[in-house]
Short mmCIF file of C-alpha atoms in Angstrom, two decimals:
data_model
loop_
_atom_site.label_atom_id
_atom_site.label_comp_id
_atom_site.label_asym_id
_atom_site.label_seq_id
_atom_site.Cartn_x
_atom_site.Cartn_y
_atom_site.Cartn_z
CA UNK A 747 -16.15 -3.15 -25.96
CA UNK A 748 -17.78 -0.70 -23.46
CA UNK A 749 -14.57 0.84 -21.86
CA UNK A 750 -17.04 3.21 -19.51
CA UNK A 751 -15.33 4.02 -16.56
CA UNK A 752 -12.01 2.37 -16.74
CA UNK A 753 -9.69 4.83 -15.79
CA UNK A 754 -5.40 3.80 -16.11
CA UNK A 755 -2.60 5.84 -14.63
CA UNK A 756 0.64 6.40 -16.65
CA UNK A 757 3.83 4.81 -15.40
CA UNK A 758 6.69 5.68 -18.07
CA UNK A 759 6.17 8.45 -20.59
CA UNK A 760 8.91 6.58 -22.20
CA UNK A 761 6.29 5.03 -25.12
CA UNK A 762 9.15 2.97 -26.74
CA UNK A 763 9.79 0.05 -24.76
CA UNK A 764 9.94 -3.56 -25.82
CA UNK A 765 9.21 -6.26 -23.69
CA UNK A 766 11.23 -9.21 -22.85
CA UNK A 767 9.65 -13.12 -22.30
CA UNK A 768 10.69 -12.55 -18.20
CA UNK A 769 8.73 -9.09 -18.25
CA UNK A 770 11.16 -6.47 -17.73
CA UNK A 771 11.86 -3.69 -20.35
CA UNK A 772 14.56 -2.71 -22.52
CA UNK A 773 14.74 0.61 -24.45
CA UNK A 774 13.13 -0.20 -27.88
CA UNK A 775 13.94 1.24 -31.35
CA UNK A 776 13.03 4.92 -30.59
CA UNK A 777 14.24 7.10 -27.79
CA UNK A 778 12.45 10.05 -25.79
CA UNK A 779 9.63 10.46 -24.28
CA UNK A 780 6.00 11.27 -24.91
CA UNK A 781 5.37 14.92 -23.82
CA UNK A 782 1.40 14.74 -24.41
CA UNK A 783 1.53 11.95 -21.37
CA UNK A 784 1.99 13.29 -17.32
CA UNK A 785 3.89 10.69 -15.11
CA UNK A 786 1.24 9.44 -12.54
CA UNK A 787 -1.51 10.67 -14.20
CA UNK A 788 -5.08 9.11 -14.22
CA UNK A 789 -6.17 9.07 -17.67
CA UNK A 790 -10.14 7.68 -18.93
CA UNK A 791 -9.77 4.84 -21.50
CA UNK A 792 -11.85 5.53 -24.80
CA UNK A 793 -11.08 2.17 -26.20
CA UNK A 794 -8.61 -1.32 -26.03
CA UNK A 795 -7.81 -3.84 -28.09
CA UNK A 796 -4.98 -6.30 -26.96
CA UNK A 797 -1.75 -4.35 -27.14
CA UNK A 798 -3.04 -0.16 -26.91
CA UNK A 799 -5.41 1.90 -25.28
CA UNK A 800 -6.66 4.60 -26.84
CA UNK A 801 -7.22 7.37 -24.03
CA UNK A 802 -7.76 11.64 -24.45
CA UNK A 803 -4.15 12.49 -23.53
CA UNK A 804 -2.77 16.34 -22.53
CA UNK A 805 -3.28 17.58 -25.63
CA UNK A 806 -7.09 16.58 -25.53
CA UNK A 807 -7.07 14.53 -28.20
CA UNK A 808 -7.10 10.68 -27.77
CA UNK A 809 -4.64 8.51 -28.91
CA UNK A 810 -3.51 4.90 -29.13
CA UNK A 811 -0.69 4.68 -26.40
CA UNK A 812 1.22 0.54 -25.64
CA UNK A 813 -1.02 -0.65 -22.84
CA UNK A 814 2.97 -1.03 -21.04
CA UNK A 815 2.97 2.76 -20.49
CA UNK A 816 -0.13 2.45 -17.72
CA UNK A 817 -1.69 0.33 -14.78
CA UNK A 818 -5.08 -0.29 -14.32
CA UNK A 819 -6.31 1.51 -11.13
#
């Protein structure tokens, strides 16, 4: 898929959430949070497939990240 221009913005650097069937989230398995990610920031999507994107994160390296950690802007 040609992912050219779609840009996401991060809205919990908290990576391990699970989602429940009424769409809120609970804390999942792990704990912390992902310090290669910047709360609010826009980041350029490489790639998708249903659950992950895989976007260049802080470290400038990209990544597959849950597609629940960003919004499409």
């Amino acid at each position: 898929k040609d992912m050219a221009g779609l840009k996401v913005r991060c809205v919990s650097i908290k990576p391990y959430l699970d989602e429940k069937p009424d769409g809120s989230f609970v804390e999942g398995e792990f704990e912390g949070e992902m310090i290669s990610l910047t709360l609010n920031k826009i980041y350029d999507v490489v790639e998708q497939d249903d659950e992950y994107y895989r976007i260049v994160d802080d470290t400038d390296e990209d990544y597959l990240y849950p597609k629940s950690m960003f919004e499409v802007i």
